[in-house]
C-alpha positions as a printed NumPy array, in Angstrom:
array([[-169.236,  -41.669, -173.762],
       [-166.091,  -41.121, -171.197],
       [-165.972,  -37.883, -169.322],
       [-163.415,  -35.678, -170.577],
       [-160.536,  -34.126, -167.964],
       [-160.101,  -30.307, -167.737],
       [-156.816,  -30.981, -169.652],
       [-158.216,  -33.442, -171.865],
       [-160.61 ,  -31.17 , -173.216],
       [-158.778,  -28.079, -173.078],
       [-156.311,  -29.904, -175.748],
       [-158.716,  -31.37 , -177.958],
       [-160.496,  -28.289, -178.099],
       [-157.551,  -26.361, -179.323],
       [-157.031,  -28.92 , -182.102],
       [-160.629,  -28.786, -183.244],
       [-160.298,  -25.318, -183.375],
       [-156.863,  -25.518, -185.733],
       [-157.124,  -26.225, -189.303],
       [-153.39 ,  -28.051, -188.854],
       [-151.809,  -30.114, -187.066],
       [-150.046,  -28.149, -183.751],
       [-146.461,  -29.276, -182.371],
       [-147.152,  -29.28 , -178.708],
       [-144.673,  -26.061, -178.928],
       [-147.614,  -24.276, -180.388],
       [-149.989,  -26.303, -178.1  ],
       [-147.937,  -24.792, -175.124],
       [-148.913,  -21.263, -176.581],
       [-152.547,  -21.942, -177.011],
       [-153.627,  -23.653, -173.359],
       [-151.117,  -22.657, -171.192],
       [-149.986,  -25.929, -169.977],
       [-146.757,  -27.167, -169.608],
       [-144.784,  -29.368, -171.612],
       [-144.96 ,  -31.808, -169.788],
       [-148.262,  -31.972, -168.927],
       [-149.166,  -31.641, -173.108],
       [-147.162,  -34.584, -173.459],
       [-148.801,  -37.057, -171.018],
       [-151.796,  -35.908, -171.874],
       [-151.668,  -36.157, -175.677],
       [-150.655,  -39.88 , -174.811],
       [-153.958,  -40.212, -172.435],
       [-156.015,  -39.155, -175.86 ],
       [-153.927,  -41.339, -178.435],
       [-154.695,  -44.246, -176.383],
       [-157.786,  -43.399, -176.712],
       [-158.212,  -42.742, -180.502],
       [-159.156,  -39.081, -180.04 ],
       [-155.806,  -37.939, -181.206],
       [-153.427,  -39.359, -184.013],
       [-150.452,  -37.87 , -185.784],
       [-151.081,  -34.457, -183.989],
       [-154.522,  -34.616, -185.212],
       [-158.129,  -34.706, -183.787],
       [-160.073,  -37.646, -184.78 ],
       [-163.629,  -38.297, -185.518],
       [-163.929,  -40.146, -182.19 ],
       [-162.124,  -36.673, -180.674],
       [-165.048,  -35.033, -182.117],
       [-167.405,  -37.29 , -180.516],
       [-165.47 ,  -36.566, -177.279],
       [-166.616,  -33.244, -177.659],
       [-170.195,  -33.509, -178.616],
       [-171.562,  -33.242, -175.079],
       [-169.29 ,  -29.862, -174.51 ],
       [-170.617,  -28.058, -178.546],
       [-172.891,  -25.558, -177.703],
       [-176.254,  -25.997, -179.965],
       [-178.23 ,  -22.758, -179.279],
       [-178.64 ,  -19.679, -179.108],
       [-181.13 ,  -17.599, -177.226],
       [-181.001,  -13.664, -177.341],
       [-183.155,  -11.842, -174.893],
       [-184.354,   -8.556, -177.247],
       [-188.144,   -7.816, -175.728],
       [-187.315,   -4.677, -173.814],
       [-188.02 ,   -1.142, -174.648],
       [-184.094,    0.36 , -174.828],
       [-185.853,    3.735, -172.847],
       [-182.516,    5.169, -172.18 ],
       [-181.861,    4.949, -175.988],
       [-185.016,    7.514, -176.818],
       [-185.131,    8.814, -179.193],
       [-183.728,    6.45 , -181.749],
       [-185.562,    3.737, -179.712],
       [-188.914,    5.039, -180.275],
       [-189.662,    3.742, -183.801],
       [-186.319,    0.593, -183.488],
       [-186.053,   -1.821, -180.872],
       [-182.385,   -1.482, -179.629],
       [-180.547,   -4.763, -181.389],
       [-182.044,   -3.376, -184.235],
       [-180.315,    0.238, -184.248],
       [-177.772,    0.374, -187.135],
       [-173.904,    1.347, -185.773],
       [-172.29 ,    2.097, -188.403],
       [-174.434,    1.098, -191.269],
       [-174.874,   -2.675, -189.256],
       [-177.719,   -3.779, -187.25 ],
       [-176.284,   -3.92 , -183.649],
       [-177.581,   -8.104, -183.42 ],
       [-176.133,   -8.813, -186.619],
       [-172.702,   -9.386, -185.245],
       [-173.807,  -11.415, -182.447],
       [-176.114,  -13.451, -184.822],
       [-172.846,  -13.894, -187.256],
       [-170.617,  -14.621, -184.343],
       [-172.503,  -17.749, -183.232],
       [-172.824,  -18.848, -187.097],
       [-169.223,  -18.665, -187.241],
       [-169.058,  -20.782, -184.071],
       [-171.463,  -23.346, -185.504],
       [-174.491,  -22.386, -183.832],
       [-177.037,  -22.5  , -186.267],
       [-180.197,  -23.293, -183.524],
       [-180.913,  -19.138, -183.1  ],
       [-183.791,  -18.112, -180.729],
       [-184.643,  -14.22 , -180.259],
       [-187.143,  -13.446, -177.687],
       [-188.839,  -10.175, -178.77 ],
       [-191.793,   -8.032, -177.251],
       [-191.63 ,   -4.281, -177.938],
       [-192.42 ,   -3.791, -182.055],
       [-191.88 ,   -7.172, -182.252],
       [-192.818,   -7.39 , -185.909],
       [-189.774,   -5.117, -186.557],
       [-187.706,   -8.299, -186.46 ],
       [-189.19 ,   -9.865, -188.702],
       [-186.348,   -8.032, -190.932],
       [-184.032,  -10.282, -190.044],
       [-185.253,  -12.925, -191.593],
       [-183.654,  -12.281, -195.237],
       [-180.389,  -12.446, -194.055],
       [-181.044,  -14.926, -191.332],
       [-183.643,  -17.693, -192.485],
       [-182.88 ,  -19.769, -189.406],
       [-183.911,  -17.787, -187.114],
       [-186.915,  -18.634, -184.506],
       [-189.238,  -15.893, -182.634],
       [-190.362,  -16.423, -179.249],
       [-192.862,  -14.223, -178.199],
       [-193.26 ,  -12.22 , -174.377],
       [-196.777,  -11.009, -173.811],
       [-195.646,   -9.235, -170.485],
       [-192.053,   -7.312, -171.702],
       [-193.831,   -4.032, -170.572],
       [-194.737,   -5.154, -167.39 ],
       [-191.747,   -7.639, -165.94 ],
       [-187.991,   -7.607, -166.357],
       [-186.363,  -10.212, -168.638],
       [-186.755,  -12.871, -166.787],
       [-189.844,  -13.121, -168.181],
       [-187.951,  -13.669, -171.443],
       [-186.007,  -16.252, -169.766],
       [-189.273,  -17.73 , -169.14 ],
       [-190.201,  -17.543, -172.851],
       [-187.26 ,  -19.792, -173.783],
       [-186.346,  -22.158, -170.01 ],
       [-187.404,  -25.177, -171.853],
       [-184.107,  -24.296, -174.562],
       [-181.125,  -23.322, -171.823],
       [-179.163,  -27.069, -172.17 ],
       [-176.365,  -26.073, -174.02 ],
       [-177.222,  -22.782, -174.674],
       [-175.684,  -19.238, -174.912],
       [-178.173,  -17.045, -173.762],
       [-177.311,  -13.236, -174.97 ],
       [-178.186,   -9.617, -174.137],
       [-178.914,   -8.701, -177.963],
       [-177.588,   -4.547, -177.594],
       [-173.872,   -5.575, -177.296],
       [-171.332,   -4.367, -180.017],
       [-169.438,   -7.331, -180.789],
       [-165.588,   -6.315, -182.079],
       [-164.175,   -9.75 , -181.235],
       [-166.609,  -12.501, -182.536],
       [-163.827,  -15.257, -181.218],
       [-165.91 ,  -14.793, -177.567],
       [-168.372,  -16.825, -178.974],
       [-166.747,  -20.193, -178.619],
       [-167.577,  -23.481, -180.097],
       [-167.03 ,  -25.599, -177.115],
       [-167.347,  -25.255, -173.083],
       [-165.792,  -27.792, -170.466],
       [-168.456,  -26.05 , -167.521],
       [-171.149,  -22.903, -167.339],
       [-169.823,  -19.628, -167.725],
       [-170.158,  -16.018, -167.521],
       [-168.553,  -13.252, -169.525],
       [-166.714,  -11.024, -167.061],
       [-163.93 ,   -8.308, -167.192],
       [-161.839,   -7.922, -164.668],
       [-162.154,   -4.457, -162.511],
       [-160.286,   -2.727, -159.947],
       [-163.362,   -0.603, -159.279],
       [-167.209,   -0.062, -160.685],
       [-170.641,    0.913, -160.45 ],
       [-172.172,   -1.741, -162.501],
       [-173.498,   -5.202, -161.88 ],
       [-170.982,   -7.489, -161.108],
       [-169.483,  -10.847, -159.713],
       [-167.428,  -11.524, -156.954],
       [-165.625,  -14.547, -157.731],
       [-163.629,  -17.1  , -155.68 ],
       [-161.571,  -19.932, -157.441],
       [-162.548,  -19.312, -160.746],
       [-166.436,  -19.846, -159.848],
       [-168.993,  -16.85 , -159.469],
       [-170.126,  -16.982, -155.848],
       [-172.618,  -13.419, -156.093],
       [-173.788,  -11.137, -158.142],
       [-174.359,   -7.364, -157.062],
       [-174.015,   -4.003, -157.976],
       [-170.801,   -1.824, -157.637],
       [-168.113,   -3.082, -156.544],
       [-164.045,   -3.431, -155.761],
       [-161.351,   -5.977, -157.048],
       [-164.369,   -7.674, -158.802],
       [-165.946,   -9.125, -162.299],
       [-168.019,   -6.59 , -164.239],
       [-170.783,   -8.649, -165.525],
       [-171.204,   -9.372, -169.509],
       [-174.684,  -10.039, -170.585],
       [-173.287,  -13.312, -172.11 ],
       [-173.315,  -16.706, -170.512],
       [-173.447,  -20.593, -171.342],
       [-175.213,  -23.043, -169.793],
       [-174.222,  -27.245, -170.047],
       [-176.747,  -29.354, -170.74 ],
       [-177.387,  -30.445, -166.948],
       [-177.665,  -26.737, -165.369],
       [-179.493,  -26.072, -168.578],
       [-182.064,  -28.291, -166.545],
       [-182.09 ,  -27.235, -163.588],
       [-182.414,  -23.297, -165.054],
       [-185.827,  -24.665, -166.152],
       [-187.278,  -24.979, -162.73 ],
       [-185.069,  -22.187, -160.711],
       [-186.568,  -19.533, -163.127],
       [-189.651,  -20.752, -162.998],
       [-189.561,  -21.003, -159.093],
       [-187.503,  -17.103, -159.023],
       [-190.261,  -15.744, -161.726],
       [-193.542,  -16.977, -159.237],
       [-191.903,  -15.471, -156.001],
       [-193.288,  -12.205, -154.803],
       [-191.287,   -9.658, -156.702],
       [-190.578,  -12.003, -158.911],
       [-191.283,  -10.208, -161.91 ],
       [-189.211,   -7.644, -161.056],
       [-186.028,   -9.778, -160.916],
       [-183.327,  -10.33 , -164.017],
       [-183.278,  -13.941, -165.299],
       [-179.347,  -14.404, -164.146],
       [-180.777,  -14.141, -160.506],
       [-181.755,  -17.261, -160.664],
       [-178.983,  -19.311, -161.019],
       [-176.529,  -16.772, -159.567],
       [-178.675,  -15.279, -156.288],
       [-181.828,  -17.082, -155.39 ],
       [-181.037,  -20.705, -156.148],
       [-176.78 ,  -20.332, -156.365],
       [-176.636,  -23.478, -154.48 ],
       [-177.43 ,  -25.624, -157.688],
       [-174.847,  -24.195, -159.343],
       [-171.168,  -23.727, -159.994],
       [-171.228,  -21.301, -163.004],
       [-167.469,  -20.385, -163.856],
       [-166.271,  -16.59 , -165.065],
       [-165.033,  -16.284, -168.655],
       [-162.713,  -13.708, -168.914],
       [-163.295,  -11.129, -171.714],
       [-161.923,   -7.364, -172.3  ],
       [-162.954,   -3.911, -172.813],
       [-161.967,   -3.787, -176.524],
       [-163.918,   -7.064, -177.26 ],
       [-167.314,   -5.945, -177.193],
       [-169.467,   -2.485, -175.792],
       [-172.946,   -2.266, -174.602],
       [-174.628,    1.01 , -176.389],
       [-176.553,    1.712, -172.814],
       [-177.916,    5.62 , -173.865],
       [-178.359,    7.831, -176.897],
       [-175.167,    9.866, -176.147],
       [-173.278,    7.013, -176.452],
       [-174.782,    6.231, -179.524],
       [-173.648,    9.379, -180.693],
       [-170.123,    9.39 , -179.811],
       [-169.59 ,    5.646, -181.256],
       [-171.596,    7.36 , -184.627],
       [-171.381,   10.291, -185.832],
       [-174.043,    9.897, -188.164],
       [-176.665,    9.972, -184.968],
       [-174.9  ,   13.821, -183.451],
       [-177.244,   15.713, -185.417]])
């Protein structure tokens, strides 16, 4: 199986993801190149059977096998503390936001994209999640043993034999845009939005690729609890968070550290940009209440 180009890719994965057939007008619109470059590079994948009368071929599909992500992992063991009191009898994904389980768009957002392999790494009232089950048969539970003693990289640890081709997801994110979730990745990636100024975890970036991680920051990324990993760093996650986890202080560390602090060297993870209005993490109760109304009792 050929490697794909950036270009290559970024073409064939906008006609995959188009139920018709695009003039390279609309193909313009969709990756940003320009005309020019569409054209040559529509020739590069007629040549090579991917592409015929505008259209993607089964071999174009095959192309883009190695780049489909397969799974799913969502990392749902903690306790949700600053969400007491709701959080005392209801694990946070669980906590309904407007009559819907806070999970249950993530879960439908990576059926829509295909991703029909779903992992959820649970600790505290784990049983609770058993619920999901009659809406989402599919689902597999992987259990943490030590989610009230370690931070979740010990869930990471639960599931490093599953990261090749994997989203791996914080499972207490509101999801209003389920088109995040994408079908197809050229290169590991991070969600990010782009900030003047914050207080929170985030990235500073050079050239597209995530070079740190930290907290607070100016002209950075603010990190979303959302990544992808390809099948090779998939890997190599494997050992780095097993190597991060069994360091002193290891247990206290989150599981992006690995790849993004302690062992950054093995990788070159890419930002994904995303936006405020696609998605919110429900961090406290008060929050809770001002998204519902039904919770300012």
């Amino acid at each position: 199986m050929q490697n794909l180009s950036r270009k290559q890719f970024e073409i064939l994965e906008a006609l995959a993801t188009s139920k018709t057939a695009l003039t390279q007008r609309q193909m313009e619109d969709k990756v940003n190149y320009s005309l020019g470059t569409i054209n040559r590079t529509l020739k590069e994948l007629n040549s090579s059977g991917f592409v015929v009368n505008g259209m993607i071929t089964e071999k174009g599909f095959e192309a883009l096998e190695p780049y489909r992500a397969k799974r799913a992992i969502f990392i749902a063991a903690g306790f949700g503390s600053r969400m007491v009191p709701i959080t005392l009898n209801t694990p946070k994904p669980l906590v309904r936001v407007h009559g819907k389980r806070i999970i249950d768009g993530l879960i439908d957002a990576c059926l829509q994209a295909d991703i029909n392999e779903i992992y959820i790494v649970r600790g505290y009232l784990a049983e609770q999640f058993d619920q999901l089950l009659y809406k989402y048969p599919m689902i597999k539970f992987l259990e943490n043993p030590v989610y009230n003693e370690a931070n979740n990289i010990a869930s990471s640890m639960c599931a490093r034999y599953l990261l090749s081709n994997a989203y791996v997801l914080e499972a207490d994110f509101l999801l209003y845009n389920p088109k995040i979730i994408k079908k197809y990745h050229y290169a590991s990636d991070f969600l990010g939005i782009k900030k003047e100024r914050t207080d929170d975890w985030c990235f500073e970036v050079k050239n597209g690729i995530i070079v740190d991680e930290k907290v607070g920051g100016i002209n950075c990324w603010q990190m979303v609890g959302i990544s992808y990993w390809n099948e090779e760093d998939g890997h190599k996650l494997c050992n780095d968070i097993k190597e991060t986890y069994e360091q002193p202080g290891g247990k206290e560390r989150y599981w992006e550290q690995a790849p993004l602090v302690f062992c950054k060297k093995n990788y070159k993870v890419e930002i994904r940009e995303c936006f405020e209005e696609d998605l919110v993490e429900i961090d406290t109760f008060r929050e809770l209440k001002a998204i519902d109304k039904i919770y300012d009792v």
